[in-house]
Amino acid sequence: MLRMVTASLLVGAMAWSSSAWAASTAPAEVLTAGTQKILADANGRSLYTFDKDQPGKSECTLLCAVAWPPLIAPKDASASGHWSLVRRWDGDMQWAYKGSPLYTYRHDRNPGDVTGDGAEGVWHVAKP
């Protein structure tokens, strides 16, 4: 559950998360987690989808995006096949798979962790 935070804490969180987002690269692999295949970023971090997103539009902003950092695409990225780009509220471009924006989860510590799967009933690992 989100708690109210002061403006200075929110600004600090956004500054931290913006630098973390910039390090994200295009999804690069499919991992096997248990018996399922899932999408992962270039560092092996599991990728997630959010049920509240609309096709081609991210609804996860501000504090949501601190816990669920969007998979930001580099400036020269281009869509290909099932991979597309979604413009975020702040102007950054985010990777999407089959129209669903992709995110990592802040509490996944190691490559292949899927601790966010099923969170709040609206977060799910992204599957190829």
mmCIF file with all atom_site columns, C-alpha atoms in Angstrom:
data_model
loop_
_atom_site.group_PDB
_atom_site.id
_atom_site.type_symbol
_atom_site.label_atom_id
_atom_site.label_alt_id
_atom_site.label_comp_id
_atom_site.label_asym_id
_atom_site.label_entity_id
_atom_site.label_seq_id
_atom_site.pdbx_PDB_ins_code
_atom_site.Cartn_x
_atom_site.Cartn_y
_atom_site.Cartn_z
_atom_site.occupancy
_atom_site.B_iso_or_equiv
_atom_site.pdbx_formal_charge
_atom_site.auth_seq_id
_atom_site.auth_comp_id
_atom_site.auth_asym_id
_atom_site.auth_atom_id
_atom_site.pdbx_PDB_model_num
ATOM 1   C CA . MET A 1 1   ? 0.000  0.000   0.000   1.00 0.00 ? 1   MET A CA 1
ATOM 2   C CA . LEU A 1 2   ? 1.328  3.429   -0.903  1.00 0.00 ? 2   LEU A CA 1
ATOM 3   C CA . ARG A 1 3   ? 1.731  5.994   1.859   1.00 0.00 ? 3   ARG A CA 1
ATOM 4   C CA . MET A 1 4   ? 1.663  9.727   1.438   1.00 0.00 ? 4   MET A CA 1
ATOM 5   C CA . VAL A 1 5   ? 5.153  11.179  1.121   1.00 0.00 ? 5   VAL A CA 1
ATOM 6   C CA . THR A 1 6   ? 6.458  14.692  1.286   1.00 0.00 ? 6   THR A CA 1
ATOM 7   C CA . ALA A 1 7   ? 7.285  16.501  -1.930  1.00 0.00 ? 7   ALA A CA 1
ATOM 8   C CA . SER A 1 8   ? 11.007 16.335  -1.188  1.00 0.00 ? 8   SER A CA 1
ATOM 9   C CA . LEU A 1 9   ? 10.905 12.554  -0.797  1.00 0.00 ? 9   LEU A CA 1
ATOM 10  C CA . LEU A 1 10  ? 8.973  12.198  -4.027  1.00 0.00 ? 10  LEU A CA 1
ATOM 11  C CA . VAL A 1 11  ? 11.471 14.378  -5.903  1.00 0.00 ? 11  VAL A CA 1
ATOM 12  C CA . GLY A 1 12  ? 14.348 12.343  -4.481  1.00 0.00 ? 12  GLY A CA 1
ATOM 13  C CA . ALA A 1 13  ? 12.685 9.079   -5.464  1.00 0.00 ? 13  ALA A CA 1
ATOM 14  C CA . MET A 1 14  ? 12.029 10.317  -8.974  1.00 0.00 ? 14  MET A CA 1
ATOM 15  C CA . ALA A 1 15  ? 15.635 11.477  -9.364  1.00 0.00 ? 15  ALA A CA 1
ATOM 16  C CA . TRP A 1 16  ? 16.854 8.022   -8.305  1.00 0.00 ? 16  TRP A CA 1
ATOM 17  C CA . SER A 1 17  ? 14.417 6.175   -10.516 1.00 0.00 ? 17  SER A CA 1
ATOM 18  C CA . SER A 1 18  ? 15.152 8.344   -13.566 1.00 0.00 ? 18  SER A CA 1
ATOM 19  C CA . SER A 1 19  ? 18.826 7.404   -13.438 1.00 0.00 ? 19  SER A CA 1
ATOM 20  C CA . ALA A 1 20  ? 17.919 3.733   -13.003 1.00 0.00 ? 20  ALA A CA 1
ATOM 21  C CA . TRP A 1 21  ? 15.529 3.878   -15.964 1.00 0.00 ? 21  TRP A CA 1
ATOM 22  C CA . ALA A 1 22  ? 18.181 5.311   -18.240 1.00 0.00 ? 22  ALA A CA 1
ATOM 23  C CA . ALA A 1 23  ? 20.285 2.187   -17.710 1.00 0.00 ? 23  ALA A CA 1
ATOM 24  C CA . SER A 1 24  ? 17.537 -0.095  -19.051 1.00 0.00 ? 24  SER A CA 1
ATOM 25  C CA . THR A 1 25  ? 18.094 -1.644  -22.438 1.00 0.00 ? 25  THR A CA 1
ATOM 26  C CA . ALA A 1 26  ? 15.976 -3.577  -24.881 1.00 0.00 ? 26  ALA A CA 1
ATOM 27  C CA . PRO A 1 27  ? 14.751 -6.993  -23.751 1.00 0.00 ? 27  PRO A CA 1
ATOM 28  C CA . ALA A 1 28  ? 17.310 -9.504  -24.823 1.00 0.00 ? 28  ALA A CA 1
ATOM 29  C CA . GLU A 1 29  ? 16.391 -12.952 -23.644 1.00 0.00 ? 29  GLU A CA 1
ATOM 30  C CA . VAL A 1 30  ? 13.843 -15.509 -22.608 1.00 0.00 ? 30  VAL A CA 1
ATOM 31  C CA . LEU A 1 31  ? 14.445 -17.128 -19.231 1.00 0.00 ? 31  LEU A CA 1
ATOM 32  C CA . THR A 1 32  ? 12.991 -20.278 -17.752 1.00 0.00 ? 32  THR A CA 1
ATOM 33  C CA . ALA A 1 33  ? 11.539 -19.643 -14.296 1.00 0.00 ? 33  ALA A CA 1
ATOM 34  C CA . GLY A 1 34  ? 10.277 -22.905 -12.869 1.00 0.00 ? 34  GLY A CA 1
ATOM 35  C CA . THR A 1 35  ? 8.238  -24.417 -15.685 1.00 0.00 ? 35  THR A CA 1
ATOM 36  C CA . GLN A 1 36  ? 7.481  -21.206 -17.575 1.00 0.00 ? 36  GLN A CA 1
ATOM 37  C CA . LYS A 1 37  ? 9.366  -19.115 -20.106 1.00 0.00 ? 37  LYS A CA 1
ATOM 38  C CA . ILE A 1 38  ? 9.434  -15.390 -19.348 1.00 0.00 ? 38  ILE A CA 1
ATOM 39  C CA . LEU A 1 39  ? 10.830 -12.240 -20.925 1.00 0.00 ? 39  LEU A CA 1
ATOM 40  C CA . ALA A 1 40  ? 13.861 -10.618 -19.318 1.00 0.00 ? 40  ALA A CA 1
ATOM 41  C CA . ASP A 1 41  ? 15.945 -7.518  -19.921 1.00 0.00 ? 41  ASP A CA 1
ATOM 42  C CA . ALA A 1 42  ? 19.577 -7.630  -21.039 1.00 0.00 ? 42  ALA A CA 1
ATOM 43  C CA . ASN A 1 43  ? 20.654 -8.090  -17.394 1.00 0.00 ? 43  ASN A CA 1
ATOM 44  C CA . GLY A 1 44  ? 18.379 -11.092 -16.850 1.00 0.00 ? 44  GLY A CA 1
ATOM 45  C CA . ARG A 1 45  ? 15.831 -9.166  -14.775 1.00 0.00 ? 45  ARG A CA 1
ATOM 46  C CA . SER A 1 46  ? 12.299 -10.478 -15.216 1.00 0.00 ? 46  SER A CA 1
ATOM 47  C CA . LEU A 1 47  ? 9.871  -8.262  -17.089 1.00 0.00 ? 47  LEU A CA 1
ATOM 48  C CA . TYR A 1 48  ? 6.271  -7.632  -16.063 1.00 0.00 ? 48  TYR A CA 1
ATOM 49  C CA . THR A 1 49  ? 3.006  -6.328  -17.482 1.00 0.00 ? 49  THR A CA 1
ATOM 50  C CA . PHE A 1 50  ? 0.393  -4.263  -15.620 1.00 0.00 ? 50  PHE A CA 1
ATOM 51  C CA . ASP A 1 51  ? -3.337 -5.031  -16.046 1.00 0.00 ? 51  ASP A CA 1
ATOM 52  C CA . LYS A 1 52  ? -4.286 -1.355  -15.696 1.00 0.00 ? 52  LYS A CA 1
ATOM 53  C CA . ASP A 1 53  ? -2.267 -0.367  -18.803 1.00 0.00 ? 53  ASP A CA 1
ATOM 54  C CA . GLN A 1 54  ? -4.109 0.229   -22.051 1.00 0.00 ? 54  GLN A CA 1
ATOM 55  C CA . PRO A 1 55  ? -2.608 -1.132  -25.292 1.00 0.00 ? 55  PRO A CA 1
ATOM 56  C CA . GLY A 1 56  ? 0.210  1.247   -26.189 1.00 0.00 ? 56  GLY A CA 1
ATOM 57  C CA . LYS A 1 57  ? -0.174 3.356   -23.009 1.00 0.00 ? 57  LYS A CA 1
ATOM 58  C CA . SER A 1 58  ? 1.460  3.078   -19.574 1.00 0.00 ? 58  SER A CA 1
ATOM 59  C CA . GLU A 1 59  ? -0.670 3.857   -16.533 1.00 0.00 ? 59  GLU A CA 1
ATOM 60  C CA . CYS A 1 60  ? 2.210  3.249   -14.084 1.00 0.00 ? 60  CYS A CA 1
ATOM 61  C CA . THR A 1 61  ? 3.663  6.669   -13.233 1.00 0.00 ? 61  THR A CA 1
ATOM 62  C CA . LEU A 1 62  ? 5.258  8.486   -10.282 1.00 0.00 ? 62  LEU A CA 1
ATOM 63  C CA . LEU A 1 63  ? 5.324  6.270   -7.170  1.00 0.00 ? 63  LEU A CA 1
ATOM 64  C CA . CYS A 1 64  ? 4.143  3.238   -9.108  1.00 0.00 ? 64  CYS A CA 1
ATOM 65  C CA . ALA A 1 65  ? 7.169  3.622   -11.396 1.00 0.00 ? 65  ALA A CA 1
ATOM 66  C CA . VAL A 1 66  ? 9.529  3.711   -8.411  1.00 0.00 ? 66  VAL A CA 1
ATOM 67  C CA . ALA A 1 67  ? 8.467  0.180   -7.414  1.00 0.00 ? 67  ALA A CA 1
ATOM 68  C CA . TRP A 1 68  ? 7.957  -0.946  -11.016 1.00 0.00 ? 68  TRP A CA 1
ATOM 69  C CA . PRO A 1 69  ? 10.614 0.811   -13.143 1.00 0.00 ? 69  PRO A CA 1
ATOM 70  C CA . PRO A 1 70  ? 9.561  0.948   -16.793 1.00 0.00 ? 70  PRO A CA 1
ATOM 71  C CA . LEU A 1 71  ? 11.878 -0.628  -19.327 1.00 0.00 ? 71  LEU A CA 1
ATOM 72  C CA . ILE A 1 72  ? 13.081 2.566   -20.997 1.00 0.00 ? 72  ILE A CA 1
ATOM 73  C CA . ALA A 1 73  ? 14.271 2.318   -24.579 1.00 0.00 ? 73  ALA A CA 1
ATOM 74  C CA . PRO A 1 74  ? 17.392 4.111   -25.792 1.00 0.00 ? 74  PRO A CA 1
ATOM 75  C CA . LYS A 1 75  ? 16.829 7.202   -27.939 1.00 0.00 ? 75  LYS A CA 1
ATOM 76  C CA . ASP A 1 76  ? 17.739 5.342   -31.149 1.00 0.00 ? 76  ASP A CA 1
ATOM 77  C CA . ALA A 1 77  ? 15.453 2.325   -30.491 1.00 0.00 ? 77  ALA A CA 1
ATOM 78  C CA . SER A 1 78  ? 12.993 1.229   -33.136 1.00 0.00 ? 78  SER A CA 1
ATOM 79  C CA . ALA A 1 79  ? 10.032 -1.145  -33.084 1.00 0.00 ? 79  ALA A CA 1
ATOM 80  C CA . SER A 1 80  ? 10.400 -4.584  -34.635 1.00 0.00 ? 80  SER A CA 1
ATOM 81  C CA . GLY A 1 81  ? 8.040  -7.570  -34.762 1.00 0.00 ? 81  GLY A CA 1
ATOM 82  C CA . HIS A 1 82  ? 6.179  -7.922  -31.456 1.00 0.00 ? 82  HIS A CA 1
ATOM 83  C CA . TRP A 1 83  ? 8.383  -5.219  -29.881 1.00 0.00 ? 83  TRP A CA 1
ATOM 84  C CA . SER A 1 84  ? 7.041  -1.671  -29.925 1.00 0.00 ? 84  SER A CA 1
ATOM 85  C CA . LEU A 1 85  ? 7.617  1.634   -28.154 1.00 0.00 ? 85  LEU A CA 1
ATOM 86  C CA . VAL A 1 86  ? 5.240  3.548   -25.913 1.00 0.00 ? 86  VAL A CA 1
ATOM 87  C CA . ARG A 1 87  ? 5.648  7.240   -25.114 1.00 0.00 ? 87  ARG A CA 1
ATOM 88  C CA . ARG A 1 88  ? 5.480  7.802   -21.346 1.00 0.00 ? 88  ARG A CA 1
ATOM 89  C CA . TRP A 1 89  ? 3.980  10.824  -19.589 1.00 0.00 ? 89  TRP A CA 1
ATOM 90  C CA . ASP A 1 90  ? 7.475  12.304  -19.155 1.00 0.00 ? 90  ASP A CA 1
ATOM 91  C CA . GLY A 1 91  ? 8.423  11.903  -22.841 1.00 0.00 ? 91  GLY A CA 1
ATOM 92  C CA . ASP A 1 92  ? 10.652 8.830   -22.403 1.00 0.00 ? 92  ASP A CA 1
ATOM 93  C CA . MET A 1 93  ? 10.035 5.862   -24.664 1.00 0.00 ? 93  MET A CA 1
ATOM 94  C CA . GLN A 1 94  ? 9.268  2.517   -23.022 1.00 0.00 ? 94  GLN A CA 1
ATOM 95  C CA . TRP A 1 95  ? 9.530  -0.951  -24.531 1.00 0.00 ? 95  TRP A CA 1
ATOM 96  C CA . ALA A 1 96  ? 6.303  -2.876  -25.030 1.00 0.00 ? 96  ALA A CA 1
ATOM 97  C CA . TYR A 1 97  ? 5.708  -6.467  -26.099 1.00 0.00 ? 97  TYR A CA 1
ATOM 98  C CA . LYS A 1 98  ? 2.574  -7.126  -28.167 1.00 0.00 ? 98  LYS A CA 1
ATOM 99  C CA . GLY A 1 99  ? 1.393  -3.645  -27.141 1.00 0.00 ? 99  GLY A CA 1
ATOM 100 C CA . SER A 1 100 ? 1.860  -4.176  -23.378 1.00 0.00 ? 100 SER A CA 1
ATOM 101 C CA . PRO A 1 101 ? 4.358  -1.814  -21.710 1.00 0.00 ? 101 PRO A CA 1
ATOM 102 C CA . LEU A 1 102 ? 7.112  -3.650  -19.840 1.00 0.00 ? 102 LEU A CA 1
ATOM 103 C CA . TYR A 1 103 ? 8.504  -3.103  -16.338 1.00 0.00 ? 103 TYR A CA 1
ATOM 104 C CA . THR A 1 104 ? 11.032 -4.604  -13.952 1.00 0.00 ? 104 THR A CA 1
ATOM 105 C CA . TYR A 1 105 ? 10.304 -4.998  -10.232 1.00 0.00 ? 105 TYR A CA 1
ATOM 106 C CA . ARG A 1 106 ? 12.386 -3.203  -7.663  1.00 0.00 ? 106 ARG A CA 1
ATOM 107 C CA . HIS A 1 107 ? 12.328 -6.137  -5.215  1.00 0.00 ? 107 HIS A CA 1
ATOM 108 C CA . ASP A 1 108 ? 13.663 -8.710  -7.686  1.00 0.00 ? 108 ASP A CA 1
ATOM 109 C CA . ARG A 1 109 ? 17.263 -9.023  -6.532  1.00 0.00 ? 109 ARG A CA 1
ATOM 110 C CA . ASN A 1 110 ? 18.739 -11.634 -8.877  1.00 0.00 ? 110 ASN A CA 1
ATOM 111 C CA . PRO A 1 111 ? 18.348 -12.529 -12.540 1.00 0.00 ? 111 PRO A CA 1
ATOM 112 C CA . GLY A 1 112 ? 15.302 -14.741 -12.950 1.00 0.00 ? 112 GLY A CA 1
ATOM 113 C CA . ASP A 1 113 ? 13.576 -13.621 -9.717  1.00 0.00 ? 113 ASP A CA 1
ATOM 114 C CA . VAL A 1 114 ? 9.816  -13.315 -10.191 1.00 0.00 ? 114 VAL A CA 1
ATOM 115 C CA . THR A 1 115 ? 8.755  -11.989 -6.788  1.00 0.00 ? 115 THR A CA 1
ATOM 116 C CA . GLY A 1 116 ? 6.396  -9.476  -8.418  1.00 0.00 ? 116 GLY A CA 1
ATOM 117 C CA . ASP A 1 117 ? 4.349  -12.073 -10.296 1.00 0.00 ? 117 ASP A CA 1
ATOM 118 C CA . GLY A 1 118 ? 0.732  -11.765 -9.160  1.00 0.00 ? 118 GLY A CA 1
ATOM 119 C CA . ALA A 1 119 ? 1.401  -8.681  -7.001  1.00 0.00 ? 119 ALA A CA 1
ATOM 120 C CA . GLU A 1 120 ? -1.816 -6.861  -6.108  1.00 0.00 ? 120 GLU A CA 1
ATOM 121 C CA . GLY A 1 121 ? -3.548 -9.157  -8.593  1.00 0.00 ? 121 GLY A CA 1
ATOM 122 C CA . VAL A 1 122 ? -2.526 -6.854  -11.480 1.00 0.00 ? 122 VAL A CA 1
ATOM 123 C CA . TRP A 1 123 ? 1.183  -7.525  -12.137 1.00 0.00 ? 123 TRP A CA 1
ATOM 124 C CA . HIS A 1 124 ? 2.273  -10.547 -14.193 1.00 0.00 ? 124 HIS A CA 1
ATOM 125 C CA . VAL A 1 125 ? 5.530  -11.821 -15.632 1.00 0.00 ? 125 VAL A CA 1
ATOM 126 C CA . ALA A 1 126 ? 5.709  -11.111 -19.349 1.00 0.00 ? 126 ALA A CA 1
ATOM 127 C CA . LYS A 1 127 ? 5.685  -14.256 -21.451 1.00 0.00 ? 127 LYS A CA 1
ATOM 128 C CA . PRO A 1 128 ? 6.857  -14.707 -25.025 1.00 0.00 ? 128 PRO A CA 1
#
